[in-house]
Coordinates of N, CA, C and O in Angstrom, one line a residue:
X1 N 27.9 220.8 265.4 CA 29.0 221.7 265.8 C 29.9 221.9 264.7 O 30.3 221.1 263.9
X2 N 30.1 223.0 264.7 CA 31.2 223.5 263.3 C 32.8 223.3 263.9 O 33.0 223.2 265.1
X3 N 33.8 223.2 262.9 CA 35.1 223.2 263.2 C 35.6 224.0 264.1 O 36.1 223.9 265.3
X4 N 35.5 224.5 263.6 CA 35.6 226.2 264.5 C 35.5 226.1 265.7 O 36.5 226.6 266.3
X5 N 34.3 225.5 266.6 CA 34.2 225.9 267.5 C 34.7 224.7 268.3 O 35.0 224.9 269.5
X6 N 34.9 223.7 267.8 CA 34.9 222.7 268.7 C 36.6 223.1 269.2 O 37.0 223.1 270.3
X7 N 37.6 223.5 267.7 CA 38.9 223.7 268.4 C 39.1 225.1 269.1 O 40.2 225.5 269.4
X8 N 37.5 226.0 269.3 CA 37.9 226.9 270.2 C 37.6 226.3 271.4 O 38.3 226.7 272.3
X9 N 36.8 225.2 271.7 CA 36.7 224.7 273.3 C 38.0 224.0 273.4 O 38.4 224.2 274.5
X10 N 38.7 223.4 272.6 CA 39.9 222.6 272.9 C 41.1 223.7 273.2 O 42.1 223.3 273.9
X11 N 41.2 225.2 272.6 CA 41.6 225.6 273.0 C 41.5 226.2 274.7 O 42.4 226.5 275.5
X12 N 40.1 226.2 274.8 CA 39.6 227.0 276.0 C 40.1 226.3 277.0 O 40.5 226.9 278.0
X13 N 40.1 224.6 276.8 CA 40.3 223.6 277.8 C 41.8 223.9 278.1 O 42.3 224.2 279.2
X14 N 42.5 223.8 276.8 CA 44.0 224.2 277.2 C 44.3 225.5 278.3 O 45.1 225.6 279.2
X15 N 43.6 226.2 277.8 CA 44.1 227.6 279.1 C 43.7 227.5 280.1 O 44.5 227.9 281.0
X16 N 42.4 226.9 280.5 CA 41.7 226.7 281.9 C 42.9 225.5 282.6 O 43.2 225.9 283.8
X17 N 43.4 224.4 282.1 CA 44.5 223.5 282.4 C 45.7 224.2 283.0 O 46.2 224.1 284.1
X18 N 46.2 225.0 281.7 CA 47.7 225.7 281.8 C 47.3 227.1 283.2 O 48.1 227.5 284.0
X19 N 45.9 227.5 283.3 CA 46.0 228.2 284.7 C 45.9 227.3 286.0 O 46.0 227.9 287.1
X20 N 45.8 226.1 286.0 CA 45.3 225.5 287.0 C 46.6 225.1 287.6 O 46.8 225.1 288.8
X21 N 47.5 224.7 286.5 CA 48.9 224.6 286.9 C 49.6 225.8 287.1 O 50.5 225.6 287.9
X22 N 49.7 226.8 286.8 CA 50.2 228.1 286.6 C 50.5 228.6 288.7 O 49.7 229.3 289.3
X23 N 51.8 227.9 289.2 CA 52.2 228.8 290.1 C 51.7 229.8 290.7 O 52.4 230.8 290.3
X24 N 50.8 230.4 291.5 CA 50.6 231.5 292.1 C 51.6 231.7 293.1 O 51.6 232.9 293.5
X25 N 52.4 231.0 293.7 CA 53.2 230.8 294.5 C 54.1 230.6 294.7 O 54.0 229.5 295.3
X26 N 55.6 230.8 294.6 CA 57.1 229.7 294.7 C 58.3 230.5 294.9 O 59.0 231.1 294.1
X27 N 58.3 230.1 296.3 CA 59.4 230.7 297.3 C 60.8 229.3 297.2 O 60.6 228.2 296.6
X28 N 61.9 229.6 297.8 CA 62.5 228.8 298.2 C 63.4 229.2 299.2 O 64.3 229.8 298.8
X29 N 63.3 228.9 300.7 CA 64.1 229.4 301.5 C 65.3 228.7 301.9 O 65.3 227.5 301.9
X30 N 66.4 229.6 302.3 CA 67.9 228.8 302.5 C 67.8 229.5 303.5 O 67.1 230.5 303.8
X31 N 69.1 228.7 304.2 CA 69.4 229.2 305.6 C 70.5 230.2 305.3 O 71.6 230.0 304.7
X32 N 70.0 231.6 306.1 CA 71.3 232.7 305.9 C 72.8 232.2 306.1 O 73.3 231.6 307.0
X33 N 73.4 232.7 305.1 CA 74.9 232.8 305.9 C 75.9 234.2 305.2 O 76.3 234.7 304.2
X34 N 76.0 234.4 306.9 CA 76.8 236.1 306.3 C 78.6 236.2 305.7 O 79.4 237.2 305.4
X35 N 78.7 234.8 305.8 CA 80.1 234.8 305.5 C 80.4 233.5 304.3 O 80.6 232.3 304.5
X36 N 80.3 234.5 302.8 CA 81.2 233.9 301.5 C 82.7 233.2 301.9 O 83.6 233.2 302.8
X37 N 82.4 232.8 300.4 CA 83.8 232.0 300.5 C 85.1 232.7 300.3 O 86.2 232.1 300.3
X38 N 85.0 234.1 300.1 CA 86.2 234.8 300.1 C 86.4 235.5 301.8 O 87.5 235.8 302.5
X39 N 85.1 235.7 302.2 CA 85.3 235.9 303.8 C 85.8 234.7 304.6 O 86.4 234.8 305.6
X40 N 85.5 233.6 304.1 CA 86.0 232.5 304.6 C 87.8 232.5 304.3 O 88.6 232.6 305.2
X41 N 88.2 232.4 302.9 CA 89.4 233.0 303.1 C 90.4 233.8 304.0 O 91.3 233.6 304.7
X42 N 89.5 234.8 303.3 CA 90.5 236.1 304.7 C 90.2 235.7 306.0 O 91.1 236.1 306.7
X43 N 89.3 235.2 306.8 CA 89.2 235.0 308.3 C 90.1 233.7 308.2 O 90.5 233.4 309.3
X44 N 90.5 232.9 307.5 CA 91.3 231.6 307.7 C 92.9 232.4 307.6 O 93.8 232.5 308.5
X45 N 92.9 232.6 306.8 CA 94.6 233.1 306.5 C 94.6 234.4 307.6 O 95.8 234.8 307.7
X46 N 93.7 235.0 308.3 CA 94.3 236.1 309.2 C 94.2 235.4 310.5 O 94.8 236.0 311.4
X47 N 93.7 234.5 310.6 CA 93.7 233.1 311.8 C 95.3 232.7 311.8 O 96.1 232.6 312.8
X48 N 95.5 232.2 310.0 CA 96.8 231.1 310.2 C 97.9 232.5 310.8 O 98.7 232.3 311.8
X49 N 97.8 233.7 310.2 CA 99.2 234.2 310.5 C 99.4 234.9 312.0 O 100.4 235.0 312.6
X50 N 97.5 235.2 312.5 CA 97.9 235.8 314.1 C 98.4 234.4 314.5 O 99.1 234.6 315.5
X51 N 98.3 233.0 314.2 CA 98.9 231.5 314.9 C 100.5 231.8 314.4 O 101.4 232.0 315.2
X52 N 100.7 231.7 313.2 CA 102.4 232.1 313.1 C 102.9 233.0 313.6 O 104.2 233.1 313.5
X53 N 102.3 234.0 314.3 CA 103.1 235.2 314.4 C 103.3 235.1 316.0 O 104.3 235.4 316.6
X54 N 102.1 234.6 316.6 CA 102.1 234.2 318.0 C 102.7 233.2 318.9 O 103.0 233.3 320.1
X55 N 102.9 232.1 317.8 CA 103.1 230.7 317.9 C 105.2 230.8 318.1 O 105.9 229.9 318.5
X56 N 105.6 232.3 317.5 CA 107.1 232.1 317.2 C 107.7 232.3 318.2 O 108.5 231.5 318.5
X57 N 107.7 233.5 319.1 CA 108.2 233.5 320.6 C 108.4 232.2 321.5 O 109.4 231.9 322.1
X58 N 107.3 231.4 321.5 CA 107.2 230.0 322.2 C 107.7 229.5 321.8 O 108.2 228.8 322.7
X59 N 108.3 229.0 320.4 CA 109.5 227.9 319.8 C 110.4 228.6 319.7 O 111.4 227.9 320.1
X60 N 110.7 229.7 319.5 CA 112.0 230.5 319.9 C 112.8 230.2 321.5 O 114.0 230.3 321.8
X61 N 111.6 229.7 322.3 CA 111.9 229.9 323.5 C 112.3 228.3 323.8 O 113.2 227.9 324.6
X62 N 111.4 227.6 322.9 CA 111.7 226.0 323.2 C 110.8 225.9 324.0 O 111.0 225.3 325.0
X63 N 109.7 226.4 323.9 CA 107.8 225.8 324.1 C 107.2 225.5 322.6 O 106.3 226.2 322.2
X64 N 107.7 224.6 321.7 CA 107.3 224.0 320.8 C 105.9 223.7 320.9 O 105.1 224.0 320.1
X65 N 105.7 223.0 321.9 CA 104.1 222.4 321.7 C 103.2 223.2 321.0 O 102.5 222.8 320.1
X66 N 103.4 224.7 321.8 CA 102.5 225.7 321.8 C 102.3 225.9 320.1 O 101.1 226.1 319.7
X67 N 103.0 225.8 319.5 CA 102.6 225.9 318.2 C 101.6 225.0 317.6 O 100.7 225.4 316.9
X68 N 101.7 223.7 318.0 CA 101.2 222.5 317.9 C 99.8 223.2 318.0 O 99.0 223.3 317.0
X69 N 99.3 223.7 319.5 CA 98.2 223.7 319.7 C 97.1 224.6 319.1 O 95.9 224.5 319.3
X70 N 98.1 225.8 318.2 CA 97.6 226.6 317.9 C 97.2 225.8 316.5 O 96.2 226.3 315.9
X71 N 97.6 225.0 316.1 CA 97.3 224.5 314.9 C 96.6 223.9 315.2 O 95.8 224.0 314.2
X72 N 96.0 223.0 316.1 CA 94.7 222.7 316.2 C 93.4 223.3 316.3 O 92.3 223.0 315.9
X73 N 94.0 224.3 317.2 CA 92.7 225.5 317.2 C 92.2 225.9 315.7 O 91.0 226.0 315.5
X74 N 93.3 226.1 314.6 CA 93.3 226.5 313.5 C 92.3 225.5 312.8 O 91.2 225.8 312.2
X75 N 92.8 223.8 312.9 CA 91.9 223.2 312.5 C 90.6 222.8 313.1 O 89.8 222.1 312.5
X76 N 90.3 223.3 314.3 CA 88.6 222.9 314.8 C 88.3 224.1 314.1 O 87.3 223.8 313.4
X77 N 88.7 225.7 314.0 CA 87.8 226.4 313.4 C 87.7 226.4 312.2 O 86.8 227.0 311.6
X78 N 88.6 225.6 311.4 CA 88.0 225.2 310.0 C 87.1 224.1 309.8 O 86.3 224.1 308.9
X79 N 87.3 223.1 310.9 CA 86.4 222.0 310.8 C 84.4 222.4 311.3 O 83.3 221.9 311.0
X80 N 84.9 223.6 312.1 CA 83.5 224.4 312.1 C 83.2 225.2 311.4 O 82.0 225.7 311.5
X81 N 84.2 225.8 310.2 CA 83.6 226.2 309.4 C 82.9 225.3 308.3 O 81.7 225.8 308.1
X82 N 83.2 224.6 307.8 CA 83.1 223.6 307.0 C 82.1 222.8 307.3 O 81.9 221.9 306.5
X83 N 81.4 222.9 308.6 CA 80.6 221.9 309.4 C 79.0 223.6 308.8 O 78.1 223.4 307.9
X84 N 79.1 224.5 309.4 CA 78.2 225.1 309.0 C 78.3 225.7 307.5 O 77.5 226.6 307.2
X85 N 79.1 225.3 306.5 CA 78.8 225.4 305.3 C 78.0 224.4 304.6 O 77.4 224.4 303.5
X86 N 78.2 223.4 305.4 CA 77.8 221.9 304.5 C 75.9 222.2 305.0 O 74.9 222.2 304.3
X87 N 75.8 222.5 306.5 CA 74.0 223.1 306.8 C 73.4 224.2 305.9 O 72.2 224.4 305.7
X88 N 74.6 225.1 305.5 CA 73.7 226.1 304.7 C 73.0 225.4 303.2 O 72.3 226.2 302.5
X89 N 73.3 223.8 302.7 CA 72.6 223.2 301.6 C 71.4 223.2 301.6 O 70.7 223.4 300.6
X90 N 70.9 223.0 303.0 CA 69.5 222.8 303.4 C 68.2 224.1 302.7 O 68.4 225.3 302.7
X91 N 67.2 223.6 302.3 CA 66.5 224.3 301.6 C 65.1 224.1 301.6 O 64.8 222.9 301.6
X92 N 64.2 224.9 301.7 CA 62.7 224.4 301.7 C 62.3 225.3 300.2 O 62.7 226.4 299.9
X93 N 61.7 224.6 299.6 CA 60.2 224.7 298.5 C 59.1 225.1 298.4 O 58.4 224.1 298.1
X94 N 58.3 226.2 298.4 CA 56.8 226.3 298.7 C 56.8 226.5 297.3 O 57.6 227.2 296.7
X95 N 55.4 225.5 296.4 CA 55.2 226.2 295.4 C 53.3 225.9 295.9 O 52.9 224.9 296.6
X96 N 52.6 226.8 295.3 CA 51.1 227.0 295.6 C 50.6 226.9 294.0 O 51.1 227.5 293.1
X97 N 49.8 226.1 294.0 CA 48.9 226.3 292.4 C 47.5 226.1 292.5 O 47.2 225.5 293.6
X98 N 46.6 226.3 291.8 CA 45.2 226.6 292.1 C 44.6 224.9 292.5 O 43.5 224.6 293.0
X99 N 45.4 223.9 292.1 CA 45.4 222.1 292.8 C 46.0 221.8 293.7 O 45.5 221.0 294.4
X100 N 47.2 222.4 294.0 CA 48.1 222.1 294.8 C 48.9 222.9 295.7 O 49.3 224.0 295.4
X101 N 49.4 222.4 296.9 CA 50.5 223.4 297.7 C 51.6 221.6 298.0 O 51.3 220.5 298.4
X102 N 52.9 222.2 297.4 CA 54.0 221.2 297.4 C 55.0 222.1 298.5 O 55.1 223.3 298.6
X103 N 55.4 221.1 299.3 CA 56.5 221.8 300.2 C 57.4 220.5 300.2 O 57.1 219.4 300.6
X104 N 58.8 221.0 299.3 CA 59.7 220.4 299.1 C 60.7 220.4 300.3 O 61.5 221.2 299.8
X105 N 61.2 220.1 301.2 CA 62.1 220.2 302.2 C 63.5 219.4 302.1 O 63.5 218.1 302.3
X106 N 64.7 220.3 301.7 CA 66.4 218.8 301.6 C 66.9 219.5 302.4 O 67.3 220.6 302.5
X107 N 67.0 218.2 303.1 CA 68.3 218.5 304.4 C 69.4 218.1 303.8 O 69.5 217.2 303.1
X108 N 70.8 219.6 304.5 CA 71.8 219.4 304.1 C 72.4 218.2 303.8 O 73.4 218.4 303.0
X109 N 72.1 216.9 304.2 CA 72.6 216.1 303.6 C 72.0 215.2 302.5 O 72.4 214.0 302.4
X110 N 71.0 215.9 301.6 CA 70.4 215.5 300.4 C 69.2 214.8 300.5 O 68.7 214.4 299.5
X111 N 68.6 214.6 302.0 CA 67.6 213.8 302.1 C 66.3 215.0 301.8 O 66.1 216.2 302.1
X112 N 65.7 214.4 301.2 CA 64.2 215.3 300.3 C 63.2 214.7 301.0 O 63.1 213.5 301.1
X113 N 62.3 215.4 301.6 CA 60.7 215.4 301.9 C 59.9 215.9 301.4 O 60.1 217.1 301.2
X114 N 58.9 215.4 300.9 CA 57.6 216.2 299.9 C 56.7 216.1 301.0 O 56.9 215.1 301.8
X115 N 55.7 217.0 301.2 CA 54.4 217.3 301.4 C 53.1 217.9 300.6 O 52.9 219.2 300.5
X116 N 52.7 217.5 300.4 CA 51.6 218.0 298.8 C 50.2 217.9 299.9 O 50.2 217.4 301.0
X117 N 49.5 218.3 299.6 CA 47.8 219.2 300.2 C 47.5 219.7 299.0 O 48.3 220.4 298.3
X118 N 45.6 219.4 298.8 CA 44.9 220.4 298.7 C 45.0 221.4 298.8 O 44.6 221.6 299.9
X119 N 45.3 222.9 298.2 CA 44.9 224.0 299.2 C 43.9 224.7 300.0 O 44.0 225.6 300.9
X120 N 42.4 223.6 299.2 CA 41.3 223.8 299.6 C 41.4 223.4 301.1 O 40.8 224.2 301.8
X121 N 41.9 222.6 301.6 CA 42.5 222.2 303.1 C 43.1 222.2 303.9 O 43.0 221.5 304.9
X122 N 44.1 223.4 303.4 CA 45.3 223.2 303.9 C 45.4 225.1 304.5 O 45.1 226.1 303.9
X123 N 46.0 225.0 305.8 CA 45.6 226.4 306.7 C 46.9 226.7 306.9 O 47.7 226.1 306.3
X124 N 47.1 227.3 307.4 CA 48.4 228.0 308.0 C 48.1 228.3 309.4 O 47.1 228.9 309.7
X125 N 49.3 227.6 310.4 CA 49.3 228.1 311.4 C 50.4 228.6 312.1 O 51.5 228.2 312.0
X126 N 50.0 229.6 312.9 CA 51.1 230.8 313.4 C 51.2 230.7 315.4 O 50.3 230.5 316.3
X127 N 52.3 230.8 315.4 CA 52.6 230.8 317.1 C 53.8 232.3 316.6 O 54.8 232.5 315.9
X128 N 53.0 233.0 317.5 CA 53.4 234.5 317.7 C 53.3 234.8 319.1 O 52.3 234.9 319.9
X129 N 54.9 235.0 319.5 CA 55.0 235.9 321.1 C 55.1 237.5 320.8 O 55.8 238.1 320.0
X130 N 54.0 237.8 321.7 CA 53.8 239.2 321.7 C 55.2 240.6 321.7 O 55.2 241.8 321.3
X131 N 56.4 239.9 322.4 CA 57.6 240.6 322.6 C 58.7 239.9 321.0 O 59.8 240.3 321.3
X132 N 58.7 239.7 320.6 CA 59.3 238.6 319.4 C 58.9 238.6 318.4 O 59.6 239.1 317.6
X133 N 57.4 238.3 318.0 CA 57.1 238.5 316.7 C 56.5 237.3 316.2 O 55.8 236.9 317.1
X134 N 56.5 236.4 315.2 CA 55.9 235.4 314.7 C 57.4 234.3 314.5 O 58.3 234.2 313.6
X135 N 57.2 233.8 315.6 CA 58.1 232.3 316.0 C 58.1 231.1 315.1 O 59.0 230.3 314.8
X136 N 57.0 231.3 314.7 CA 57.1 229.7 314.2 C 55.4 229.8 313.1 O 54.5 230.6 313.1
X137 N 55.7 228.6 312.3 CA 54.9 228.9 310.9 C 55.0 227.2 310.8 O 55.9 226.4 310.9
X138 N 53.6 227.2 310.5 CA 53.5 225.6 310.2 C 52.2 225.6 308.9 O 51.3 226.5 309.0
X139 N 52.3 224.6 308.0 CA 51.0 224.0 307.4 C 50.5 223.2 307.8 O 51.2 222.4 308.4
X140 N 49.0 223.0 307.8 CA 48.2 222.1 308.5 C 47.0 221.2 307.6 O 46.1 222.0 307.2
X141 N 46.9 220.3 307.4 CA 45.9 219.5 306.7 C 45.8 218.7 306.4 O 46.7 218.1 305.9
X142 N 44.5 218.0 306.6 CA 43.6 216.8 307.2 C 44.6 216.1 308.5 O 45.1 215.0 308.7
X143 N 44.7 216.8 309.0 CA 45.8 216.3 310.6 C 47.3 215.9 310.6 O 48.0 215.5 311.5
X144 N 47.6 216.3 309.3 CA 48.9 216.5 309.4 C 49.7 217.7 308.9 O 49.5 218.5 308.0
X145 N 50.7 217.6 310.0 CA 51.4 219.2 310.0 C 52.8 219.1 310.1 O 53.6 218.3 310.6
X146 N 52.9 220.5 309.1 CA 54.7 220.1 309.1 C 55.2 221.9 309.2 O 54.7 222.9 308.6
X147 N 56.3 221.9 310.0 CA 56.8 223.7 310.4 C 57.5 224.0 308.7 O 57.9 223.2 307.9
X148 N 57.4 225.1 308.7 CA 57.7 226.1 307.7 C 58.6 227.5 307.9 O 58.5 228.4 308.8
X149 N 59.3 227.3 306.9 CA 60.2 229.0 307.5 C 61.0 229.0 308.3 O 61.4 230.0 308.7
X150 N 61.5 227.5 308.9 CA 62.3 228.1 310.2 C 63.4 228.7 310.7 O 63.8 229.2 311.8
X151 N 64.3 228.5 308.9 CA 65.0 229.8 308.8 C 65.4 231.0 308.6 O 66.6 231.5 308.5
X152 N 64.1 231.6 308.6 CA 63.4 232.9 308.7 C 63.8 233.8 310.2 O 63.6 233.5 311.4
X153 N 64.2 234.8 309.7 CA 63.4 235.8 311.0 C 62.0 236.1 311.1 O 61.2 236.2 310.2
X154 N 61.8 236.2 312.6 CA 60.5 236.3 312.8 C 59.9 237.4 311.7 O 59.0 237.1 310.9
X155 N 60.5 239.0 311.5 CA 60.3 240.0 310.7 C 60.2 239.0 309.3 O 59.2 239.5 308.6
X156 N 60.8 237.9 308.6 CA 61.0 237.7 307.3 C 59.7 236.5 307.4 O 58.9 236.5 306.4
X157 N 59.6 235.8 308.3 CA 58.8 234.8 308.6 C 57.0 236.0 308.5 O 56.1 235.8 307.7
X158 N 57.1 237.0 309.6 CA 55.9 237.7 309.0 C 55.5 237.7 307.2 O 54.8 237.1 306.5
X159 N 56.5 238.9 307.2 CA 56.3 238.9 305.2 C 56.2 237.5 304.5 O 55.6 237.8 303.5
X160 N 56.3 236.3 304.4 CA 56.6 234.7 303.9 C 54.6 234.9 304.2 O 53.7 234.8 303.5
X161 N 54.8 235.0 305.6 CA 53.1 234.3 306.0 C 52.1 234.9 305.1 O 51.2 234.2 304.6
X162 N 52.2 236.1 305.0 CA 51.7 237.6 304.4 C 51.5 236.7 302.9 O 50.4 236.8 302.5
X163 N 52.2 236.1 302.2 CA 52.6 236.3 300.9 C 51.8 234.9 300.5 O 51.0 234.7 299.5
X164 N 52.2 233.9 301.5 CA 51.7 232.5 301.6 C 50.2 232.4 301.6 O 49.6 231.7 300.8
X165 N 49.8 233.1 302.6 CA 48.1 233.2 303.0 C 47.7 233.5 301.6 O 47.3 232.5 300.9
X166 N 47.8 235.0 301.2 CA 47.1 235.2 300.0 C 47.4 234.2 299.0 O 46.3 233.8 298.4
X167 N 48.3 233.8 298.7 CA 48.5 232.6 297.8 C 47.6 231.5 298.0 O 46.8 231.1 297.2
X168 N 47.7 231.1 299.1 CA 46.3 230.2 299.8 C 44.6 230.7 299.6 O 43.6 230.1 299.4
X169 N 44.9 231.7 299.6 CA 43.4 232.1 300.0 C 42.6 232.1 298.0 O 41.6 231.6 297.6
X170 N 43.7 233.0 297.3 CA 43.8 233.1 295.6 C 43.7 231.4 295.3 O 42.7 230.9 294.7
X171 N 44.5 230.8 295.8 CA 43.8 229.0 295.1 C 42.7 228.6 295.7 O 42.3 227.5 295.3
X172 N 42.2 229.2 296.7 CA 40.7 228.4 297.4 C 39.8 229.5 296.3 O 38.6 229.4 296.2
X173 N 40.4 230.3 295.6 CA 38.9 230.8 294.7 C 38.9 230.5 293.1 O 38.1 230.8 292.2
X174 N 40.2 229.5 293.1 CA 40.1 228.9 291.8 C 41.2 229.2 290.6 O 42.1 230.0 291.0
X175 N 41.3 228.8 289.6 CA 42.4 229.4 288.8 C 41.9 230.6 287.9 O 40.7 230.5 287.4
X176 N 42.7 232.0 287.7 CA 42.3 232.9 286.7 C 42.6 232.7 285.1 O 43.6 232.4 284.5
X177 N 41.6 232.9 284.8 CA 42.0 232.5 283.0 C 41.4 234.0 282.2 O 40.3 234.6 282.3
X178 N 42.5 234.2 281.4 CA 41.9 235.2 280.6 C 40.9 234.4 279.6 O 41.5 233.6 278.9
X179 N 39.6 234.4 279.3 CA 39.3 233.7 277.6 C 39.3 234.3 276.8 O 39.2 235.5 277.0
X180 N 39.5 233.9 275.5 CA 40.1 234.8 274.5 C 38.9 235.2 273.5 O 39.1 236.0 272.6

């Protein structure tokens, strides 16, 4: 064997490797939320002043408490705000590669689950009501199963499935390599 050829197989080996890892796949879903932190602002401060502006008749009048209470209302709806901001951390991971499907899952409070499969094994399963749309999305392989998407709309959870499958189906036929 000449020079030549042996470092074109060593090259060849490199690209066949670097496709095999090469991502066909990698989503990461968060849970929606339709209100930033400047909408959070303005709905708190237009909270505090309809509570001051409401609250002044009743201590004018010498119903003090009433103020009191408005201030607590003020703080449960900040403490629920602040309660559904700390859930929107939560995050899932799909990455698919021609070895592997990794589904990264952290719940808002930093706790991490991996699930790793074959893709050669690993199916997708769909529970779809006919009036609603596609409910629920799970992976499935060698008997264990874990849900997917569930902060998806069923419409966004369709498109995910759509995107996912082929991704699945592209690593059960192997990695693409250009050879040079």
């Amino acid at each position: 064997m000449t020079p030549g050829k042996s470092h074109s197989a060593a090259l060849d080996a490199a690209a066949i490797e670097a496709a095999a890892e090469r991502p066909l796949f990698d989503a990461t879903i968060t849970p929606h939320r339709s209100l930033g932190p400047n909408g959070f602002r303005l709905v708190m401060t237009l909270v505090c002043l309809a509570a001051v502006i409401s609250s002044l008749p009743f201590v004018i009048l010498g119903a003090w408490p009433v103020a009191g209470f408005f201030g607590l209302d003020i703080l449960a709806l900040f403490i629920a705000f602040k309660v559904n901001f700390g859930a929107a951390r939560a995050f899932e991971r799909i990455v698919v590669t021609p070895l592997d499907v990794v589904l990264r899952k952290v719940s808002h409070h930093g706790r991490e689950r991996v699930w790793r499969s074959n893709p050669a094994w690993t199916r997708m399963e769909r529970d779809e009501d006919e009036d609603f749309g596609l409910m629920g999305l799970a992976l499935v392989s060698r008997g264990r199963r874990t849900a997917i998407a569930s902060a998806l709309s069923p419409q966004e959870r369709e498109g995910f499935a759509q995107a996912l499958g082929g991704a699945l189906a592209k690593a059960r036929r192997g990695p693409d390599f250009d050879p040079i």
